[in-house]
CSV table of C-alpha atoms in Angstrom, one decimal:
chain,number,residue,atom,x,y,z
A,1,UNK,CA,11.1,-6.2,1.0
A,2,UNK,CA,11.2,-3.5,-1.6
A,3,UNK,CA,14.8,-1.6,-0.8
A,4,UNK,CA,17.6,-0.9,-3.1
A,5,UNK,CA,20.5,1.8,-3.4
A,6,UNK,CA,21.3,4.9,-5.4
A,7,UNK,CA,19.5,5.4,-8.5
A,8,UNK,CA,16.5,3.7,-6.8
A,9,UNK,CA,15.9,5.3,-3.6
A,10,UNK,CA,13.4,7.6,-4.2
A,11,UNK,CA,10.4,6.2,-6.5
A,12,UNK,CA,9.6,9.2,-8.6
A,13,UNK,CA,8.7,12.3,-7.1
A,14,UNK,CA,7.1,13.6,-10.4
A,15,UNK,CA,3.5,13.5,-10.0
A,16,UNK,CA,2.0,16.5,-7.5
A,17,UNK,CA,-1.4,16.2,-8.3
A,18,UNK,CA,-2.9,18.8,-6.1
A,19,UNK,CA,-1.4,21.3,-3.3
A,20,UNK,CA,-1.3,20.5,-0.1
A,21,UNK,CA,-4.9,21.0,1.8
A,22,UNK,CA,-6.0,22.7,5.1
A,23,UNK,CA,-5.5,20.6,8.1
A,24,UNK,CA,-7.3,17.6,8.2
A,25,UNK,CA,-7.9,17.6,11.9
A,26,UNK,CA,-9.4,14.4,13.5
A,27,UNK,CA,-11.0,15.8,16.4
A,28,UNK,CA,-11.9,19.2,17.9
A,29,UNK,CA,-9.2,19.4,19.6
A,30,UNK,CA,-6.8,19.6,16.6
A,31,UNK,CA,-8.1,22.8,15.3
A,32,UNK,CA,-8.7,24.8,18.2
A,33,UNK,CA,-6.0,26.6,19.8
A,34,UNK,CA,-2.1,26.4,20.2
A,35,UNK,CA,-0.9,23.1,17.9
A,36,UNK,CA,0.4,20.5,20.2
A,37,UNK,CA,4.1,19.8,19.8
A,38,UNK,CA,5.7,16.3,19.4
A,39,UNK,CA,8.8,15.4,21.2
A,40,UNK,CA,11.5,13.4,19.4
A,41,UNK,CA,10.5,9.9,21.3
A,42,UNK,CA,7.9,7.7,20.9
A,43,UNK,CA,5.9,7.8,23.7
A,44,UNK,CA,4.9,11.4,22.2
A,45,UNK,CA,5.0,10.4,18.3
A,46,UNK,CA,2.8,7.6,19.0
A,47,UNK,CA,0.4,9.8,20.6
A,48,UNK,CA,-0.3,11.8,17.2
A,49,UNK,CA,-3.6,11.2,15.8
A,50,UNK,CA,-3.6,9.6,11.9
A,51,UNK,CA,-4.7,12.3,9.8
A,52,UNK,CA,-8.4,11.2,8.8
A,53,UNK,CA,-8.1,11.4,4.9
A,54,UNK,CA,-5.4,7.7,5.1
A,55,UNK,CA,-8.1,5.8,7.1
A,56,UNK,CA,-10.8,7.2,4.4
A,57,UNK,CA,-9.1,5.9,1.7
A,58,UNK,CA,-8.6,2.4,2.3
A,59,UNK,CA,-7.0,1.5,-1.6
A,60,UNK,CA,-4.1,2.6,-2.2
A,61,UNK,CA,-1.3,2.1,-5.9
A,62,UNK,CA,2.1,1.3,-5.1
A,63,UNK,CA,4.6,2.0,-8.3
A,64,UNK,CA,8.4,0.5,-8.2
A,65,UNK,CA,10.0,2.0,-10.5
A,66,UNK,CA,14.1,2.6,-11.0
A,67,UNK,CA,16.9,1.0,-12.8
A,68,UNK,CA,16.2,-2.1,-11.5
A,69,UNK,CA,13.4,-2.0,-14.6
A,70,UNK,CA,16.3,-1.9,-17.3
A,71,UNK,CA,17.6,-5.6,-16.7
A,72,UNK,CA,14.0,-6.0,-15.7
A,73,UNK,CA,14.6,-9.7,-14.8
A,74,UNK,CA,14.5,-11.6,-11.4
A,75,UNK,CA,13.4,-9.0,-8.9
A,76,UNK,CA,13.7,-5.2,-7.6
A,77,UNK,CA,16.5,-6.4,-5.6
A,78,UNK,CA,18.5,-7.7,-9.2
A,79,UNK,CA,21.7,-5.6,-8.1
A,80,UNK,CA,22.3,-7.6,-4.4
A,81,UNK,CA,21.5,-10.9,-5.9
A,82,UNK,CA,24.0,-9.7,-8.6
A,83,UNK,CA,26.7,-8.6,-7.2
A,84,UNK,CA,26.2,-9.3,-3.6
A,85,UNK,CA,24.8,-12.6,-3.4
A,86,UNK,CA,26.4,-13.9,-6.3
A,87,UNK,CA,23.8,-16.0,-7.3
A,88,UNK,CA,24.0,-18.4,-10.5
A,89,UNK,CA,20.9,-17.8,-11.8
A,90,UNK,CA,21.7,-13.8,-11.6
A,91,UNK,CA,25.7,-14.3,-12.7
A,92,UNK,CA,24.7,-16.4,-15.5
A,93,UNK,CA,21.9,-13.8,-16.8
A,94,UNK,CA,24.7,-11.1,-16.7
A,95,UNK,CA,27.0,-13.1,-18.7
A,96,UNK,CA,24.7,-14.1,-21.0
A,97,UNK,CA,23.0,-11.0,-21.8
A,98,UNK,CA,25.8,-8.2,-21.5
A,99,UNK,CA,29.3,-7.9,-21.8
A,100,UNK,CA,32.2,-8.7,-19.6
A,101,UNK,CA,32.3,-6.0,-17.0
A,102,UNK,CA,29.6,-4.4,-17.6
A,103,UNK,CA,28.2,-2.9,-14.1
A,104,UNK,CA,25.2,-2.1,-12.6
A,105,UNK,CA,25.2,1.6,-13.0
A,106,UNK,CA,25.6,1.0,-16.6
A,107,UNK,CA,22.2,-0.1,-16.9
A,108,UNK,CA,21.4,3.8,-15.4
A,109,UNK,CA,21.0,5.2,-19.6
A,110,UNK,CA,19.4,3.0,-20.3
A,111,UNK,CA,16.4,4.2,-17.9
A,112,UNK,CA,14.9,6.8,-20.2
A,113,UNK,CA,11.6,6.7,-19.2
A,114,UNK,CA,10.7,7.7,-23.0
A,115,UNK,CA,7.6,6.7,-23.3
A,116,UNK,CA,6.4,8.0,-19.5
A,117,UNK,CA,3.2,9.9,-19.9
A,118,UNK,CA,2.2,11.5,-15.8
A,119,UNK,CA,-1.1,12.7,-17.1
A,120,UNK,CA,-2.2,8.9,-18.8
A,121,UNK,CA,-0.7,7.2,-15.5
A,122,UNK,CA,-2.7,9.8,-13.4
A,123,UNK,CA,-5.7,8.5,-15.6
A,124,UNK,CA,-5.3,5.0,-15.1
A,125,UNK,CA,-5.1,4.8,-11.2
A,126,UNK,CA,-8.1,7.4,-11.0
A,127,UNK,CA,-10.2,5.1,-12.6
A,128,UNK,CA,-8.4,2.1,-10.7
A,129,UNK,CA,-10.7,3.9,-7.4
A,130,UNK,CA,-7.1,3.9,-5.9
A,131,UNK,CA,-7.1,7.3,-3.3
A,132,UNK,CA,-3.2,6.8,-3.1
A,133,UNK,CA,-0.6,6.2,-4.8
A,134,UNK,CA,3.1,5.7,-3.0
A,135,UNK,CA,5.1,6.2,-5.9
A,136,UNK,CA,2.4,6.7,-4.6
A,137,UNK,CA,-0.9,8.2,-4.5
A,138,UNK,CA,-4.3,7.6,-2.1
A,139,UNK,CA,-6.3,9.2,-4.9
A,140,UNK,CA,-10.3,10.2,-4.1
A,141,UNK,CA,-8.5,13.8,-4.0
A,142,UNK,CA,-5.4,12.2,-5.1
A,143,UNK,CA,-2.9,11.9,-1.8
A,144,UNK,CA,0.5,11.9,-3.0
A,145,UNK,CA,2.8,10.0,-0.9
A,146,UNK,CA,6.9,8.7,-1.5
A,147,UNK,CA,8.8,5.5,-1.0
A,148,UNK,CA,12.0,5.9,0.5
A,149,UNK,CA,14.8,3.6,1.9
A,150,UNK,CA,17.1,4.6,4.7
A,151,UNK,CA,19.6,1.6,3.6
A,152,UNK,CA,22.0,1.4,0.9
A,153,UNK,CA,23.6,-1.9,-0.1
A,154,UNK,CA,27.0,-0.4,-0.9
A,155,UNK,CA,27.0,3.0,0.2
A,156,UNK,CA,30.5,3.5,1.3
A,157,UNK,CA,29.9,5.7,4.3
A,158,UNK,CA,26.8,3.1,5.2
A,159,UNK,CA,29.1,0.3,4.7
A,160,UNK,CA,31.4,2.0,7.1
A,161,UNK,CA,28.4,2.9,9.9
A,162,UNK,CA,27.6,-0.9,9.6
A,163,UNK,CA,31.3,-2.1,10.1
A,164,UNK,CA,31.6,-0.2,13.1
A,165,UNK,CA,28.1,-1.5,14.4
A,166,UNK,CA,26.3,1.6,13.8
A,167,UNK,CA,28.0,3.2,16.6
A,168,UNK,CA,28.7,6.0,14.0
A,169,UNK,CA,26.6,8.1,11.9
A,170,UNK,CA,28.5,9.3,8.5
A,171,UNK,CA,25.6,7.7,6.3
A,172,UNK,CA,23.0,9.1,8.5
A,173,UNK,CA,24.8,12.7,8.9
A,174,UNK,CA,25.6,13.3,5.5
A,175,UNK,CA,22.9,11.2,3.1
A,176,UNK,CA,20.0,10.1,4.9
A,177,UNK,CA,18.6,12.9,6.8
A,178,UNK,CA,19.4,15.7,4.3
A,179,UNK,CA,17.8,13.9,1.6
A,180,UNK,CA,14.9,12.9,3.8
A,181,UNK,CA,14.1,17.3,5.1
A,182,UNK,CA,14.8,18.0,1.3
A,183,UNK,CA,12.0,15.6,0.1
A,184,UNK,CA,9.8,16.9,2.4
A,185,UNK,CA,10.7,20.6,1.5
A,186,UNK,CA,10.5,20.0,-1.8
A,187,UNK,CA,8.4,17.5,-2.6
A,188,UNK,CA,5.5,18.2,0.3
A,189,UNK,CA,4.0,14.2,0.4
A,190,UNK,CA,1.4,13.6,1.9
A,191,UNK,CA,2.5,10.4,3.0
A,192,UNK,CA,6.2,8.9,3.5
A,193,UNK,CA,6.7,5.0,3.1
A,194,UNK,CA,10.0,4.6,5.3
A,195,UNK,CA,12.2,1.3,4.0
A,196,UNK,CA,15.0,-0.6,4.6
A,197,UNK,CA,15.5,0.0,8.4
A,198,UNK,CA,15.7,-2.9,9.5
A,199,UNK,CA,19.7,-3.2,9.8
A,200,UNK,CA,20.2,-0.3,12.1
A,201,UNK,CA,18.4,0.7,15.4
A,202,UNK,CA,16.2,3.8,15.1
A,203,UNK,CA,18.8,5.7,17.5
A,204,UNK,CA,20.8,5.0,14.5
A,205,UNK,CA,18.8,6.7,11.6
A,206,UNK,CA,17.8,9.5,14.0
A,207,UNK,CA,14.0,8.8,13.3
A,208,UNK,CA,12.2,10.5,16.5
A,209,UNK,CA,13.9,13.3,15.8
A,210,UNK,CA,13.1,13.7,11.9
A,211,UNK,CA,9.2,12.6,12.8
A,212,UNK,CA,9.5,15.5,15.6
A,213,UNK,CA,10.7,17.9,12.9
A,214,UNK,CA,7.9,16.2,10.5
A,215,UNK,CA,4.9,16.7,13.2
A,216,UNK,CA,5.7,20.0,14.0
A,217,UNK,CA,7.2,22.2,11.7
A,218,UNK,CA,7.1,20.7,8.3
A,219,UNK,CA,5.0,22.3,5.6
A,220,UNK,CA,2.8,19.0,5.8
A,221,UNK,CA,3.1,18.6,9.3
A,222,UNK,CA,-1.2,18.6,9.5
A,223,UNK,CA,-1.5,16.0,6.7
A,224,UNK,CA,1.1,13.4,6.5
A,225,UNK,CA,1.2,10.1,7.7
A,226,UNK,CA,4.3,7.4,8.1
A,227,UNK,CA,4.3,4.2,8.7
A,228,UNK,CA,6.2,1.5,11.1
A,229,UNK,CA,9.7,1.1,9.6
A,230,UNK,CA,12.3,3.7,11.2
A,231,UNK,CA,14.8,0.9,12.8
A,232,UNK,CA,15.0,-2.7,13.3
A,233,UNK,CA,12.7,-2.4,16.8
A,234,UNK,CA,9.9,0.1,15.4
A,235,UNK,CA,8.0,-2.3,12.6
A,236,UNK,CA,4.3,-3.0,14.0
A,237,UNK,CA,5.0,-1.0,17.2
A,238,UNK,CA,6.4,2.6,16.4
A,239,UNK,CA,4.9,5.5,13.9
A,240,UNK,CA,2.2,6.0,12.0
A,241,UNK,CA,0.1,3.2,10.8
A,242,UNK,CA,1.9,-0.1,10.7
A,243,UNK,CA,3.0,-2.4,7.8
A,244,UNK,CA,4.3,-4.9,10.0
A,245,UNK,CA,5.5,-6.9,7.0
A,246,UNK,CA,5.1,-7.5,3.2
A,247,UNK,CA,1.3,-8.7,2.3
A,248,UNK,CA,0.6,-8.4,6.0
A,249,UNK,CA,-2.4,-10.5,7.1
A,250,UNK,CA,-4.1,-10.5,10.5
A,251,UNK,CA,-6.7,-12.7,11.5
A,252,UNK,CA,-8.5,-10.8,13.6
A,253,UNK,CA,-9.1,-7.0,14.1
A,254,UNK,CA,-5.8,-5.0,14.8
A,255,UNK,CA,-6.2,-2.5,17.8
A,256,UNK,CA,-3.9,-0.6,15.6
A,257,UNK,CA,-4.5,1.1,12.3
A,258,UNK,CA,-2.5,-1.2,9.3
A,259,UNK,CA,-1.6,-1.4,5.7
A,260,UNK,CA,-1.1,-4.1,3.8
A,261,UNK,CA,1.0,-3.8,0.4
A,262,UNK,CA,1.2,-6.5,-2.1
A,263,UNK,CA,1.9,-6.9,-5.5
A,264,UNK,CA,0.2,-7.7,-8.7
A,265,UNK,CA,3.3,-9.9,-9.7
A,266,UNK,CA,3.6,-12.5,-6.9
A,267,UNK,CA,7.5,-12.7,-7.5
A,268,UNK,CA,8.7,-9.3,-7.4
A,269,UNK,CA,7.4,-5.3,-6.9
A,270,UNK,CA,9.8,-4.3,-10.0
A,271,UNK,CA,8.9,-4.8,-13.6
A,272,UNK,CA,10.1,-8.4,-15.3
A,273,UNK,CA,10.9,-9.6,-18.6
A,274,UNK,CA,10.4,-13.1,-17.3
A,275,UNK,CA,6.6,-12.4,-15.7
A,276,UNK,CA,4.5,-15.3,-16.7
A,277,UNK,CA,0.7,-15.8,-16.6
A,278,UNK,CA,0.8,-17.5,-13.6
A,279,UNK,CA,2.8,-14.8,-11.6
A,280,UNK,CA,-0.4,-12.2,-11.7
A,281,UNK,CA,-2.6,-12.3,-9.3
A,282,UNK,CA,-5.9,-12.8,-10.2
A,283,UNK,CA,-9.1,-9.8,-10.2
A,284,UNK,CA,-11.1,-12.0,-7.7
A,285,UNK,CA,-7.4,-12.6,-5.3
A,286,UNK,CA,-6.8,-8.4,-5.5
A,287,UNK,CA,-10.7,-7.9,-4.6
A,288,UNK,CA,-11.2,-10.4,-2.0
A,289,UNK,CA,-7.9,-9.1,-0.3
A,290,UNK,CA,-9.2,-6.0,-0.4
A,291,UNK,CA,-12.7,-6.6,1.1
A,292,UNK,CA,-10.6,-8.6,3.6
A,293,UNK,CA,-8.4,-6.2,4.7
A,294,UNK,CA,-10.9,-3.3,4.5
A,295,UNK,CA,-13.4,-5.5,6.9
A,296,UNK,CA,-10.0,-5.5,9.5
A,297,UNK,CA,-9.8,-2.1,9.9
A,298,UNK,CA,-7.0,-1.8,7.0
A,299,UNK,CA,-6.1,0.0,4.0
A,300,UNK,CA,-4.9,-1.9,1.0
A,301,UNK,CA,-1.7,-0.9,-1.2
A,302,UNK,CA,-1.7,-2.6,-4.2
A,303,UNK,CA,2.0,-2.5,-6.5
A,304,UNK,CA,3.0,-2.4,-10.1
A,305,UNK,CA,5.8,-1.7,-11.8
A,306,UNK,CA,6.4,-0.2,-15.3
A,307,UNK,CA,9.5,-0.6,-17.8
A,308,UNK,CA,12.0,1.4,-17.6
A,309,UNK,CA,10.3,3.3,-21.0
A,310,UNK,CA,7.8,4.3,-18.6
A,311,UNK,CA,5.2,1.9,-19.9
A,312,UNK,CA,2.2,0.3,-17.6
A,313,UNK,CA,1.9,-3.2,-19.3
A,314,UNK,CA,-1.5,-4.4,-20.5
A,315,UNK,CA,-2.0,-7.0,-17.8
A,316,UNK,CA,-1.5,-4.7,-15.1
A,317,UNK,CA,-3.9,-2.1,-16.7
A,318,UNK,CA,-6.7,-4.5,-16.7
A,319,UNK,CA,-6.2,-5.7,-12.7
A,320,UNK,CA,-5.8,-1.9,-11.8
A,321,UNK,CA,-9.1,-1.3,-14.0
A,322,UNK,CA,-10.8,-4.2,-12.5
A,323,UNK,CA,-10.5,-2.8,-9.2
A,324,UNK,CA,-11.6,0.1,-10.4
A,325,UNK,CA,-15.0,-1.4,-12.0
A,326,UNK,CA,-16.0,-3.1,-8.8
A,327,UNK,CA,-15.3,-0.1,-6.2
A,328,UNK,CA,-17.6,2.5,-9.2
A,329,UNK,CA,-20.6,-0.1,-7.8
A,330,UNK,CA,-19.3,-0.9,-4.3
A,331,UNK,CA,-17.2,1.2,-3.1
A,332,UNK,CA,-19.5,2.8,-1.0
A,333,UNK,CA,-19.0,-0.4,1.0
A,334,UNK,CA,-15.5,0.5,1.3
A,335,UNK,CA,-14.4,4.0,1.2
A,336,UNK,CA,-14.5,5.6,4.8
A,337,UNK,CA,-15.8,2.9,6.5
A,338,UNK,CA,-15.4,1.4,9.6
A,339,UNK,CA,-15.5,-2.4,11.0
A,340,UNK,CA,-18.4,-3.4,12.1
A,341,UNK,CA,-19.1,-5.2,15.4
A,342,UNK,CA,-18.6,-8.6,14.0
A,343,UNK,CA,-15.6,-8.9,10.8
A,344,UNK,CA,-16.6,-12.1,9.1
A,345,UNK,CA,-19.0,-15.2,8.9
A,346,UNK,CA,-16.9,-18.5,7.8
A,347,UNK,CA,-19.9,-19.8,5.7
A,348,UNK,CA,-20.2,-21.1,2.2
A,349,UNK,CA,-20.6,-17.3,0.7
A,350,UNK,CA,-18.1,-15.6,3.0
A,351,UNK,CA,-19.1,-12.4,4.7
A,352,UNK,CA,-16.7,-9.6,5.1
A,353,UNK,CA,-18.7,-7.0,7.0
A,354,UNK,CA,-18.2,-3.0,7.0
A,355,UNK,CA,-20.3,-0.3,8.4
A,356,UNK,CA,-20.9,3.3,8.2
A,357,UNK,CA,-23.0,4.7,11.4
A,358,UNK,CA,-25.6,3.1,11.4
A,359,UNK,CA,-25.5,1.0,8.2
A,360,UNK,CA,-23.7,-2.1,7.6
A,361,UNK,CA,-22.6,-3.6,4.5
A,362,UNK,CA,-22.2,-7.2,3.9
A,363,UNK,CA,-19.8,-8.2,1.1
A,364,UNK,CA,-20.1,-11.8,-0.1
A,365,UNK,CA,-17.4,-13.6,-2.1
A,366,UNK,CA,-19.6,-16.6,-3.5
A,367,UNK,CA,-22.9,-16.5,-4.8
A,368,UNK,CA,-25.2,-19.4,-3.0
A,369,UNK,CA,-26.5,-21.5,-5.0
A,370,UNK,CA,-30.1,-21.6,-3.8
A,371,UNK,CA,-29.8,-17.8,-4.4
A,372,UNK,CA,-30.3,-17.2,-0.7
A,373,UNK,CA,-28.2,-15.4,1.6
A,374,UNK,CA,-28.0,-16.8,4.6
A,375,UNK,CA,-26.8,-13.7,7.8
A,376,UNK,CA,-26.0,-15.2,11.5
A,377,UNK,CA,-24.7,-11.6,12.9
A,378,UNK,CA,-27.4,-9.0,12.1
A,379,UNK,CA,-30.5,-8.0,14.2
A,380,UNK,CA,-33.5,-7.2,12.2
A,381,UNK,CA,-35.7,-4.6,13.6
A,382,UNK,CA,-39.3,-2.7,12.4
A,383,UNK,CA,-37.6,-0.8,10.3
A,384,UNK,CA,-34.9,-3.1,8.5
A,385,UNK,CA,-34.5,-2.3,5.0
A,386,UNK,CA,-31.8,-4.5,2.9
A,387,UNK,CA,-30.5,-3.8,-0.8
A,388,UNK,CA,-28.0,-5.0,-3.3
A,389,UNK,CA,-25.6,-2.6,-4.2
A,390,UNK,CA,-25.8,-1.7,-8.1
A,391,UNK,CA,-29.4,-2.9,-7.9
A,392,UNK,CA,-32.4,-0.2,-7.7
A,393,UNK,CA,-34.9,-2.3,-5.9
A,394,UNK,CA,-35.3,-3.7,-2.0
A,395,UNK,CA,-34.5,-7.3,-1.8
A,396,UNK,CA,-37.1,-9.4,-0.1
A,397,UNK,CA,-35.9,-11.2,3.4
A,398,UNK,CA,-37.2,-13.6,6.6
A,399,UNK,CA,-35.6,-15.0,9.5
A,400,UNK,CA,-35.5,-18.7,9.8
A,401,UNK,CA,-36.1,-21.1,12.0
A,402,UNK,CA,-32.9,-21.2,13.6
A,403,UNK,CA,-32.7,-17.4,13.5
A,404,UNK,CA,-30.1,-16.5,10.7
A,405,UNK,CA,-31.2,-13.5,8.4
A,406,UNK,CA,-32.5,-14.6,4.7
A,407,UNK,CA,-32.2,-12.3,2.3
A,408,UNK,CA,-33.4,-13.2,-1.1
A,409,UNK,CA,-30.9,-12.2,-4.1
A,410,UNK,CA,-32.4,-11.1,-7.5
A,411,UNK,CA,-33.0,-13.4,-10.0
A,412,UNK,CA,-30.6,-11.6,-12.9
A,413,UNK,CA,-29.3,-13.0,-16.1
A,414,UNK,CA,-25.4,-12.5,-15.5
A,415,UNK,CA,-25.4,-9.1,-18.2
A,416,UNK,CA,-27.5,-7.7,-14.8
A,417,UNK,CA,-25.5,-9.3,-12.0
A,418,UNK,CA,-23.9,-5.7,-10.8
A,419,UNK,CA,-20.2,-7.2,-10.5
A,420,UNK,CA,-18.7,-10.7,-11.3
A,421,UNK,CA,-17.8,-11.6,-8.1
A,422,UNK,CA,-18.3,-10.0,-4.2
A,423,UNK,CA,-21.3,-8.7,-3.9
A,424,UNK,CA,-22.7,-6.1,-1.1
A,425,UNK,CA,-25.5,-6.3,0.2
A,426,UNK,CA,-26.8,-3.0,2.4
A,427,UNK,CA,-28.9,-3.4,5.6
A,428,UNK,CA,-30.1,-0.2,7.5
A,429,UNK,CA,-32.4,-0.9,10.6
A,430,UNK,CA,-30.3,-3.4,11.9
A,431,UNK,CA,-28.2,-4.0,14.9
């Protein structure tokens, strides 16, 4: 989980890249009219339609980004294994590395963010094909959206809520929901990651009420979107989409739309010092997870962290600009579609299928060998047409025997091949 106290509640609220739009209604019925009003309980919150630009999106950046990045060692959560858990590996890195007493908001100037450039981070996530970032931005027309935990380790007045068995509210009366209408006032996300709930009961953090006040009268009350975690009963039933958990993976298509958020660096969602090689997940990993999800009905939120100079490191450039190579050929496969009728074929090439209307795209992960595509779950009719995204010309195909869809791939030296790995393949005139 990515939660932490103080200095790192709030991940940057510095890049507003665009006002806030018109109201992206998702039916009729939303623009005609008196607005509907929610009522703070979830029957009626749940009832809210997702605004339509989150499910258009699909890829999504996730930045971590706070003190945590000075020690830059471990994880995001370097301050409880510090100085709550006590562990060895964390006490001995402490004594080793800085002097006796030092604390953990000493490491705050040392977060100067000196070498933080908005405009060259805005860059790089534009061209990652990324429509938000959280940090955060969904960017197509970049959606802005914020991180924020309700939690805080060591908080005395949370510390004194969770002593008295959250029975009591002095954390939630006088930190959390303040700061949570004044980001909203000020800030005007378009999309709000809720954290760290999982302690207290939503009664506790007053959640239906705050998403009432968010729904209704906020000024982005016709754009924003939340997620699932607003108390330890609400993840993967309650708000917005859901998360349900870290690098959430369902088998089969949810009835429910879902995120899931992962990391470039398997180990931790804050920069490290100690980041080897092996840690980074690879360009075909990020890309098949993202077909993957995208074929389920998800959106995918992929995380990086920078130093605490403000510095995007090389390796995470290049997986960010990956993604952002293969989505400039086949994102057309991905943004604002829909599942299809039938997710995936379990075959040597695995098929992730999307659709818009009445197209459908089939997204391969391994090139056959024989150079043949082999398709159990589309119906060829008279007018069946099937192309190669990234490639001009039709692609020749037959039904077999046995009644599976060949489609013949083009004969390309690998200079030609569109992409180095998944492949989409367009069919119209099917069912």
């Amino acid at each position: 989980m990515k939660t932490w106290a103080v200095s790192a509640r709030v991940l940057l609220p510095l890049l507003l890249l665009g006002a806030v739009r018109a109201p992206d209604c998702t039916d009729s019925s939303r623009c005609t009219g008196p607005p509907r009003r929610y009522t703070p309980d979830w029957p009626s919150l749940d009832s809210r339609p997702l605004p339509a630009w989150f499910d258009e999106a699909k890829f999504g950046v996730f930045v971590h980004w706070g003190v945590f990045s000075v020690p830059a060692w471990g994880s995001e959560w370097f301050w409880w294994h510090w100085e709550a858990e006590k562990l060895p590996a964390y006490q001995n890195f402490m004594r080793e590395n800085y002097p006796p007493n030092f604390s953990y908001a000493d490491f705050g100037p040392q977060f100067t963010a000196r070498f933080f450039h908005p405009d060259s981070w805005a860059d790089l996530f534009e061209a990652s094909g990324a429509k938000k970032i959280n940090y955060f931005f969904y960017l197509r027309n970049i959606h802005y959206g914020l991180y924020h935990s309700l939690l805080e380790w060591f908080h005395p007045l949370y510390l004194r809520d969770k002593k008295n068995d959250f029975k009591t509210q002095y954390f939630v009366r006088e930190k959390i929901m303040p700061e949570l209408y004044d980001l909203v006032n000020r800030y005007k996300p378009d999309l709000i990651w809720s954290d760290g709930e999982w302690e207290g009961p939503d009664t506790y953090w007053n959640s239906t009420n705050f998403l009432s006040w968010l729904y209704n009268d906020s000024p982005v009350k016709d754009v924003v979107v939340v997620n699932d975690r607003w108390g330890k009963n609400c993840s993967c039933h309650h708000g917005g989409y859901y998360n349900c958990q870290d690098k959430f993976k369902p088998e089969t298509l949810p009835d429910h739309k879902w995120e899931m958020c992962t990391s470039i660096d398997k180990m931790s969602w804050g920069y490290r010092r100690d980041m080897v090689l092996t840690d980074i997940t690879s360009e075909y990993s990020i890309i098949s997870e993202l077909v993957r999800t995208v074929s389920l009905g998800g959106n995918y939120l992929l995380n990086i962290g920078p130093t605490k100079d403000g510095l995007i490191v090389p390796i995470f450039q290049e997986r960010l600009l990956a993604v952002g190579k293969w989505l400039g050929i086949n994102g057309e496969a991905i943004y604002a579609s829909k599942p299809w009728r039938v997710q995936f074929e379990k075959n040597a090439t695995s098929v992730w299928y999307t659709s818009k209307g009445p197209t459908v795209y089939a997204i391969f992960l391994y090139w056959p060998e024989s150079g043949i595509l082999s398709l159990k779950s589309p119906i060829v009719t008279s007018t069946t047409q099937i192309t190669m995204l990234g490639i001009q010309n039709d692609l020749k195909w037959s039904k077999n025997p046995g009644e599976d869809l060949l489609v013949y791939l083009p004969h390309l030296p690998p200079a030609a091949v569109p992409t180095e790995f998944a492949w989409t393949i367009k069919l119209t005139g099917v069912k």
